[in-house]
Coordinates of C-alpha atoms and ligand atoms in Angstrom, one line a residue:
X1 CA 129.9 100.0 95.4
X2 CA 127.4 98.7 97.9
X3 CA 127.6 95.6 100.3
X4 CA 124.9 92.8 99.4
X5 CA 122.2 93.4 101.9
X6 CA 123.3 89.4 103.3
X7 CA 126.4 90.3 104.2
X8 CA 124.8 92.3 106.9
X9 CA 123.3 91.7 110.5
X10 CA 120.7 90.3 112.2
X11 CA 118.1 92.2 111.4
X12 CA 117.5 92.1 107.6
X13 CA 115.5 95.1 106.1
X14 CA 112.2 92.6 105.0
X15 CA 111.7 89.0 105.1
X16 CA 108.7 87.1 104.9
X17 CA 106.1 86.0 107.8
X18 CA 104.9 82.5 107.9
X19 CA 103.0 81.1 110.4
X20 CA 101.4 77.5 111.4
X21 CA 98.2 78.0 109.5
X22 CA 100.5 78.9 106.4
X23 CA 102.6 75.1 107.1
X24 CA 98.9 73.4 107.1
X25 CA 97.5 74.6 103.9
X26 CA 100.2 73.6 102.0
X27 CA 100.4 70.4 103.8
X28 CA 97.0 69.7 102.8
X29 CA 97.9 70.7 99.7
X30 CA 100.6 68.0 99.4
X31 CA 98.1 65.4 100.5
X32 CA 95.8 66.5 98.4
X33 CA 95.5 65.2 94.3
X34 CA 96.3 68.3 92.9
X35 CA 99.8 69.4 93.1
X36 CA 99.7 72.1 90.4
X37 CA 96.9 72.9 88.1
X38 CA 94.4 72.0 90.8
X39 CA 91.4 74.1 92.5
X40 CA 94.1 75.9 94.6
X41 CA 95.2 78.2 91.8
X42 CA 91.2 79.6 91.0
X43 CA 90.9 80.0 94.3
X44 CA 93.5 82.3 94.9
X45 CA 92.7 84.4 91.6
X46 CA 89.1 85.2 92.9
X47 CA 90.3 85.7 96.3
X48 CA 92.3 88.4 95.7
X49 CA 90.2 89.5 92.7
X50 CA 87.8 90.0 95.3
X51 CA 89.7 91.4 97.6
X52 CA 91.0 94.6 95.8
X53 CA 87.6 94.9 93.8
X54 CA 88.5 93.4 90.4
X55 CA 86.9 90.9 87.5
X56 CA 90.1 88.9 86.1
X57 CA 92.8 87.3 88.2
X58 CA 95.8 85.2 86.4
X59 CA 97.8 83.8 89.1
X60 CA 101.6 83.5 87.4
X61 CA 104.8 81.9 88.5
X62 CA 106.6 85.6 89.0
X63 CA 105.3 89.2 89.0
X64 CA 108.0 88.9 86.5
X65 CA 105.6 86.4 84.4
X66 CA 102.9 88.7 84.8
X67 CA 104.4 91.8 83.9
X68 CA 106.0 90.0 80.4
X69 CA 102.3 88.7 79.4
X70 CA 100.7 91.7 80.0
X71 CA 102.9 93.5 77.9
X72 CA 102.4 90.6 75.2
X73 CA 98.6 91.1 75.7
X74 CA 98.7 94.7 75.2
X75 CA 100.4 94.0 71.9
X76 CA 103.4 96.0 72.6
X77 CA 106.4 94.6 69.9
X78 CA 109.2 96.3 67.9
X79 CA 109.0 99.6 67.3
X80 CA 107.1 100.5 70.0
X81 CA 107.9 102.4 73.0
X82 CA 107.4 101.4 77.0
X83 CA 107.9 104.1 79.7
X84 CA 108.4 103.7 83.2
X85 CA 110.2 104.9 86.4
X86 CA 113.9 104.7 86.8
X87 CA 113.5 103.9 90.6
X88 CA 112.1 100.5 90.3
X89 CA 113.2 96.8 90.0
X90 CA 114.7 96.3 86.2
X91 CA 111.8 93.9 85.4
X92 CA 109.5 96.6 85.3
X93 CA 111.1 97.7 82.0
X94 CA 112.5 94.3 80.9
X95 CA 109.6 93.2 80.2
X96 CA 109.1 95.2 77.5
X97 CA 112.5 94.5 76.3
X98 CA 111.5 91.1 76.3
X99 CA 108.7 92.1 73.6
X100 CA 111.3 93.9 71.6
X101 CA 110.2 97.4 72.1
X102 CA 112.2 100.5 73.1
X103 CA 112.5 101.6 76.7
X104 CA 112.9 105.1 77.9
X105 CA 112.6 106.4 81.6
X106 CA 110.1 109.4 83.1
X107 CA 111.8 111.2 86.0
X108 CA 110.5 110.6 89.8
X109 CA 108.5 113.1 92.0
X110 CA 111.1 114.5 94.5
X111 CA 108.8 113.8 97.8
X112 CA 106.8 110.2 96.1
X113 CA 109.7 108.9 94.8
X114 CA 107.3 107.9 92.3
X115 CA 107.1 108.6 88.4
X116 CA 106.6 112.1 88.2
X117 CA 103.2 113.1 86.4
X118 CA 104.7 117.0 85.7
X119 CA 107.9 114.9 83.9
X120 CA 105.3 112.3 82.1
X121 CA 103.1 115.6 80.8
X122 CA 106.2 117.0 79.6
X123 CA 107.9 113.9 78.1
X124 CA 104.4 113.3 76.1
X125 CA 104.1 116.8 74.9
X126 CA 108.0 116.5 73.2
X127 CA 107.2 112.6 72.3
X128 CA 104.0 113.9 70.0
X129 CA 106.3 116.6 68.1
X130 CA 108.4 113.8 67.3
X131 CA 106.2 111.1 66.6
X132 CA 107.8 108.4 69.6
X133 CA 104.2 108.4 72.1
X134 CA 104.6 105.5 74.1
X135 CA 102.3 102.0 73.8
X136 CA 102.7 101.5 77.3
X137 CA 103.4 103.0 80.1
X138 CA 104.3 101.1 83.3
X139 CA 103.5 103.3 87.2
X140 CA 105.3 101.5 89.7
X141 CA 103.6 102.4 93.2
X142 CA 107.2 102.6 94.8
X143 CA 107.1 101.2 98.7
X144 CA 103.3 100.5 98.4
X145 CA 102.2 104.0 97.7
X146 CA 100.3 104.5 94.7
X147 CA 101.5 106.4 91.5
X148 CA 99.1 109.5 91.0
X149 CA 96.8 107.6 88.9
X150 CA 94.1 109.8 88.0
X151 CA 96.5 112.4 86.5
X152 CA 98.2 109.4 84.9
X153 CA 95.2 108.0 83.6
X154 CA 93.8 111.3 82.1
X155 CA 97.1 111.5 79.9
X156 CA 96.3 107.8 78.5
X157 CA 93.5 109.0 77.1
X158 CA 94.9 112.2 76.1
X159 CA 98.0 110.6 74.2
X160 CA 96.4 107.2 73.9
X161 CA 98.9 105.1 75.6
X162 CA 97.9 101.8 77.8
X163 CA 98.6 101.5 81.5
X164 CA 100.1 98.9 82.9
X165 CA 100.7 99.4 86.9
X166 CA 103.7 97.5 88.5
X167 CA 102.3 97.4 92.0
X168 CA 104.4 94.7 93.0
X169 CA 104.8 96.5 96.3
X170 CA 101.3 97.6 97.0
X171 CA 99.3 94.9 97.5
X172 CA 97.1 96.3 100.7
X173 CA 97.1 99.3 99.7
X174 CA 94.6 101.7 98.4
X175 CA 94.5 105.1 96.3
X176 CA 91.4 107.7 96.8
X177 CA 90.1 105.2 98.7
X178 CA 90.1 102.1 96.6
X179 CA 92.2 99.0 96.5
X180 CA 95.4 99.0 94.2
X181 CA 94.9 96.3 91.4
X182 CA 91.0 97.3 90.6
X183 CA 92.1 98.7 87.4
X184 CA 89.9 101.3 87.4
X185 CA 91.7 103.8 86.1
X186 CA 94.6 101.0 84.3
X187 CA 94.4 98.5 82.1
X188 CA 95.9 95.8 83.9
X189 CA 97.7 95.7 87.4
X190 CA 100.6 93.1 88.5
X191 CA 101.4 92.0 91.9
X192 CA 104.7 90.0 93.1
X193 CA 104.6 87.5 95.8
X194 CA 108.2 86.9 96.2
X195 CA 108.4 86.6 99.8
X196 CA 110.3 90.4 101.0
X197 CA 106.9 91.8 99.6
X198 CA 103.5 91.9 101.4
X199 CA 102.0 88.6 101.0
X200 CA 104.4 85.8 99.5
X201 CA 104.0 82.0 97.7
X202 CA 107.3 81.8 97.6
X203 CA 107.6 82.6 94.2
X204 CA 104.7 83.9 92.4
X205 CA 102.6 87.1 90.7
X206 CA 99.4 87.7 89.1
X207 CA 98.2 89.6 86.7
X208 CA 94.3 91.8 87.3
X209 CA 92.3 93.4 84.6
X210 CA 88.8 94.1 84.1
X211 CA 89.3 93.2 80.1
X212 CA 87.4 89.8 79.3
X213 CA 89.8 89.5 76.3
X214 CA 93.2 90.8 78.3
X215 CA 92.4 88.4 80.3
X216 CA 91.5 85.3 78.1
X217 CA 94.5 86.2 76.1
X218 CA 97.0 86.3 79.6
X219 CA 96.0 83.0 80.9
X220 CA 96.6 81.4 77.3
X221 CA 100.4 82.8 77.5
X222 CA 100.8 81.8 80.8
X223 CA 100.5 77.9 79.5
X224 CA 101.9 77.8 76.2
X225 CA 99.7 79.8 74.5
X226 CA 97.4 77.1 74.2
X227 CA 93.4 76.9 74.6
X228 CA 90.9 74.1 75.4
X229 CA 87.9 76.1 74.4
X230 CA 86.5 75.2 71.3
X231 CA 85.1 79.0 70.5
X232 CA 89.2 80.1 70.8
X233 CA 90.3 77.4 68.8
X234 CA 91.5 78.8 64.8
X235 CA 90.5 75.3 62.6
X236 CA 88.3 72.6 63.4
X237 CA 88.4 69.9 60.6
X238 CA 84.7 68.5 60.9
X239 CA 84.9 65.0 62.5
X240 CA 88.0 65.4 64.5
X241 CA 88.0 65.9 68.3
X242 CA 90.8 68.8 69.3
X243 CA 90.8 68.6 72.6
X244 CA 93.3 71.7 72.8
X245 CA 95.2 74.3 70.6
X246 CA 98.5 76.0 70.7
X247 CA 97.5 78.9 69.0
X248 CA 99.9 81.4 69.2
X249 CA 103.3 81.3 71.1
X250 CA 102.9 81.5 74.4
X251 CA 104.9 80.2 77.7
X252 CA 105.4 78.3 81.1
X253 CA 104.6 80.9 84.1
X254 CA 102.1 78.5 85.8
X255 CA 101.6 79.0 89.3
X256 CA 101.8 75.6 91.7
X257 CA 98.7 74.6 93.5
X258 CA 100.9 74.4 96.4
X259 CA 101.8 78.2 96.3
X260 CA 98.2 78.7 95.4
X261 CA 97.1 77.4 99.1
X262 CA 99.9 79.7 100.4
X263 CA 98.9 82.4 98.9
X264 CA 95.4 82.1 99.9
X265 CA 96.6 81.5 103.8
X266 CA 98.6 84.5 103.5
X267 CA 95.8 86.7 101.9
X268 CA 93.6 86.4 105.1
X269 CA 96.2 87.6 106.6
X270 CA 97.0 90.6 104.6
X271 CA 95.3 93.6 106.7
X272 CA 97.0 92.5 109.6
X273 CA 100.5 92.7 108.0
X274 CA 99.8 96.1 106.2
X275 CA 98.3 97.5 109.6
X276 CA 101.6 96.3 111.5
X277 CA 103.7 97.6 108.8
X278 CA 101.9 100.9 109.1
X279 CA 102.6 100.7 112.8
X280 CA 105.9 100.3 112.5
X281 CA 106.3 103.3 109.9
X282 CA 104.6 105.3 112.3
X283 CA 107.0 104.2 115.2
X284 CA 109.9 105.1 113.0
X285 CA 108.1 108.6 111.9
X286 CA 108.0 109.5 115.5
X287 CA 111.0 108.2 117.0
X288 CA 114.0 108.3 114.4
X289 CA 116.3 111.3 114.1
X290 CA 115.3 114.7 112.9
X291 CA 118.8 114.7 110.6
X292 CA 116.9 112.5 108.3
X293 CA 114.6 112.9 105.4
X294 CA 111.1 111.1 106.1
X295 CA 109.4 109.0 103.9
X296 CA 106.2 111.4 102.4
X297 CA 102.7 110.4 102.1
X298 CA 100.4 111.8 99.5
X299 CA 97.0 112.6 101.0
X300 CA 95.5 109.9 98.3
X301 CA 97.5 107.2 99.7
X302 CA 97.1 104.7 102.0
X303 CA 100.6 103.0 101.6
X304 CA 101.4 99.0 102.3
X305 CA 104.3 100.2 103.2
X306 CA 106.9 97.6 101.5
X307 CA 109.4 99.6 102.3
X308 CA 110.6 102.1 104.4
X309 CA 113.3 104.6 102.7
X310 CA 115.0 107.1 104.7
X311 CA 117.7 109.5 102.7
X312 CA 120.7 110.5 104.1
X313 CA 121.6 113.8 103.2
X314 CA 125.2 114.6 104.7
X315 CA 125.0 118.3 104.7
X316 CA 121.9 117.4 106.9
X317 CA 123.1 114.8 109.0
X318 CA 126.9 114.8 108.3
X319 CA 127.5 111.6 107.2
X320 CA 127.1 110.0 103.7
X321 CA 124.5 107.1 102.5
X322 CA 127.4 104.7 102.4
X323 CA 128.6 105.3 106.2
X324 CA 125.3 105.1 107.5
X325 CA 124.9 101.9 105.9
X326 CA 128.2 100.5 106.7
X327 CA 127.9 101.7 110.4
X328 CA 124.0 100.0 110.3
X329 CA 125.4 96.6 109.2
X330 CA 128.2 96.9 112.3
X331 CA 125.4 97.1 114.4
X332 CA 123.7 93.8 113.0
X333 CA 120.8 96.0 111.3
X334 CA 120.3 95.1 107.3
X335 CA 119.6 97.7 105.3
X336 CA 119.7 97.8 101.0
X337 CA 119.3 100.5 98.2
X338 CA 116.1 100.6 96.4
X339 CA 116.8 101.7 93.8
X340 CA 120.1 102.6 91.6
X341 CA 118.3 104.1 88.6
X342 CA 117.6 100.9 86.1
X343 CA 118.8 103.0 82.8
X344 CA 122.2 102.4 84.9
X345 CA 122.5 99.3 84.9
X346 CA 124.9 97.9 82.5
X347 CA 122.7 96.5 80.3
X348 CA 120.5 99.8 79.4
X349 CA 123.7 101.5 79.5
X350 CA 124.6 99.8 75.8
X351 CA 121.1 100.9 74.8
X352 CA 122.8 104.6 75.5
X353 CA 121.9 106.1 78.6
X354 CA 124.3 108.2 80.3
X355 CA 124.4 108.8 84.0
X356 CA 122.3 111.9 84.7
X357 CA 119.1 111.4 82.7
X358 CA 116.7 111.2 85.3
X359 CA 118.6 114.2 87.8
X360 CA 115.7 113.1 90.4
X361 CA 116.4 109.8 90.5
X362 CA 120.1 109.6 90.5
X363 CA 119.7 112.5 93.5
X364 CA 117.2 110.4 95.4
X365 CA 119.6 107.0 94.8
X366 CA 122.6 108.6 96.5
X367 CA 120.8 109.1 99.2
X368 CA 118.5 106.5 99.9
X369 CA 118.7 103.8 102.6
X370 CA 115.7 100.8 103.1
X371 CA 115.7 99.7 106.8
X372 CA 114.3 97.1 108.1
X373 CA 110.7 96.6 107.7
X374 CA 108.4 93.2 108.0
X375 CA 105.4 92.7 110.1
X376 CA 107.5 90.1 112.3
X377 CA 110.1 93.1 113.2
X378 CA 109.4 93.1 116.9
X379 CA 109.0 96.3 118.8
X380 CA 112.9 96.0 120.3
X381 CA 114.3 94.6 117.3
X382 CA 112.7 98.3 115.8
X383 CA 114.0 100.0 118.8
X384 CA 117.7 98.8 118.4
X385 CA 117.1 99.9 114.5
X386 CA 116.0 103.6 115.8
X387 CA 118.7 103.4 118.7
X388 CA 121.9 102.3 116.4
X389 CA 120.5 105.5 113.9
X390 CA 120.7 107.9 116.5
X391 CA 124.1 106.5 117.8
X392 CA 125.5 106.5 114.0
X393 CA 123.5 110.6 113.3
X394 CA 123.8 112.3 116.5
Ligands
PLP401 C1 109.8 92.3 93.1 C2 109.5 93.2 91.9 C3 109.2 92.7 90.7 C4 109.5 91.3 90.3 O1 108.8 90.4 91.1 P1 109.1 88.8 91.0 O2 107.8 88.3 91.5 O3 110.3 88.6 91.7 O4 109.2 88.5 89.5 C5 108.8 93.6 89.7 N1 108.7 94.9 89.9 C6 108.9 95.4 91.2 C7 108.7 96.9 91.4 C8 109.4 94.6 92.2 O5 109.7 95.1 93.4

């Protein structure tokens, strides 16, 4: 139904910003002993444990990696439920799949795009009378604005489900004031560095929590679910020297000490790419056509601003989603579609959902159009995006 967002322009809607200081930490890196499992990796885990106000840091090879252990270390397993938003990437709800639990959707707020916390009161309510309360639930803080997290929050404790926030695109940004990932009011947090999102290693995630145990337990399955300390070990035969146990199954999802030194060149540069990304929301706030539906900010947010989603309603602006984006890739200006509700997707189709169960979400995905937003987008690169929108609207 839609292009691929590479068959399009010049312009693509996000790519990543890598600069000479980024080249020379790696290079060091490579000159360095330590290729992976080296000092780059606990580095990088304090560093941004630090930086968004946080005890635990488990630096993973995907915020894929992350998301799967975290649902592993919140014991979620068959029988089980895990809710989370249709309008996000289909990891955020695979990776409870991947666990073996069931998956159902919460419907998104019609001006955050957002899981909606009115839908999530109500789903909960209707869940306890039939006795199928989610473990888990999983906020993804779509485009780098945070989920409404104190409502969310006071429901966990009211239902007694976990949190687990997909922030993936939010690193750089902050909620009532805070950084997203302190897990204040969440159990644990996941970020992805995949490089359209704010800061990149290429590939890479990490998983935050202030749990001493979440967060023993998380870097165990990230390497094989093995331990080298003697107090987490289950047997010691008396006279025999065990310098490591696998004790329980756990997996690959190391991060490389070379994305480590990446990611910790890139960190230091974080603010500057959220506050050009801001800029550049701004600049399209002010400047792109009135026919349009805007982005909305809630008053608690201070988005990162992965994205940038405009909706194209065509008895607003008289043209559809798919003309707009057709006419935007003629003009050499990538654009993609974040996202087509994940219950939709083929897969979660066999597990029974119909087209129509979120009616937020499938209105918001007809209508929705990312364009192009990176902190290297220059000023006339963003004005050819705002002129070719008001050539194509009016
Ligand atoms: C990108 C993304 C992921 C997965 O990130 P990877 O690092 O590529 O595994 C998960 N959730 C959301 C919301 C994402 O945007």
């Amino acid at each position: 139904m839609f292009p691929h967002p590479s068959d399009f322009g010049n312009i693509p809607y996000a790519r990543q910003d890598i600069n000479q200081s980024d080249i020379d930490a790696v290079a060091e890196t490579l000159r360095s002993p330590w290729l992976t499992q080296g000092p780059a990796i606990p580095r990088f885990e304090e560093a941004v444990g630090k930086y968004v106000g946080v005890r635990h840091a488990v630096a993973v090879s995907s915020a894929t990696a992350a998301l799967h252990i975290a649902c592993r270390a919140l014991a979620i397993g068959p029988g089980d439920w895990l809710w989370t938003s249709p309008n996000t990437f289909v990891a955020s709800a695979n990776c409870g799949v991947y666990c073996g639990a069931r998956i159902d959707f919460v419907d998104i707020d019609s001006r955050t795009y957002n899981l909606s916390v009115e839908c999530l009161k109500e789903k909960l309510v209707l869940a306890k009378k039939e006795n199928r309360l989610p473990k888990v639930v999983v906020p993804v803080h779509f485009a780098g604005q945070s989920c409404e997290m104190e409502a969310i929050h006071g429901l966990s404790k009211e239902y007694g489900f976990r949190i687990l926030e997909d922030g993936s695109h939010a690193i750089g940004g902050t909620y009532q004031g805070m950084k997203v990932g302190d897990c204040r009011l969440s159990d644990i947090t996941v970020f992805s560095f995949h490089p359209v999102k704010i800061i990149t290693t290429a590939e890479g995630g990490m998983a935050l929590t202030n749990n001493p145990e979440l967060a023993e337990r998380m870097s165990r399955l990230r390497t094989h679910g093995i331990t080298s300390k003697p107090e987490r070990m289950l047997s010691r035969p008396a006279g025999e020297v065990w310098n490591y146990q696998q004790v329980e199954l756990g997996y690959h999802y190391r991060m490389t000490d070379l994305q480590a030194a990446l990611g910790l060149s890139q960190l230091a540069r974080l603010d500057s790419f959220v506050s050009r990304r801001r800029q550049i929301a701004e600049n399209y706030d002010q400047a792109l056509s009135s026919k349009l539906i805007f982005p909305w900010q809630h008053p608690d947010c201070r988005s990162s601003y992965h994205l940038y989603v405009i909706r194209i309603r065509k008895s607003q602006c008289g043209k559809t989603q798919q003309e707009v984006m057709e006419a935007l890739g003629k003009a050499r200006v990538g654009t993609n579609l974040h996202y087509i509700p994940v219950y939709r997707q083929p897969f979660y189709e066999k597990m029974g959902f119909r087209s129509g169960y979120c009616s937020e979400a499938e209105n918001y995905f007809r209508e929705a159009v990312s364009i192009p937003m990176y902190p290297a987008l220059s000023d006339g690169q963003q004005k050819h995006v705002i002129n070719s929108l008001r050539d194509i609207l009016d």
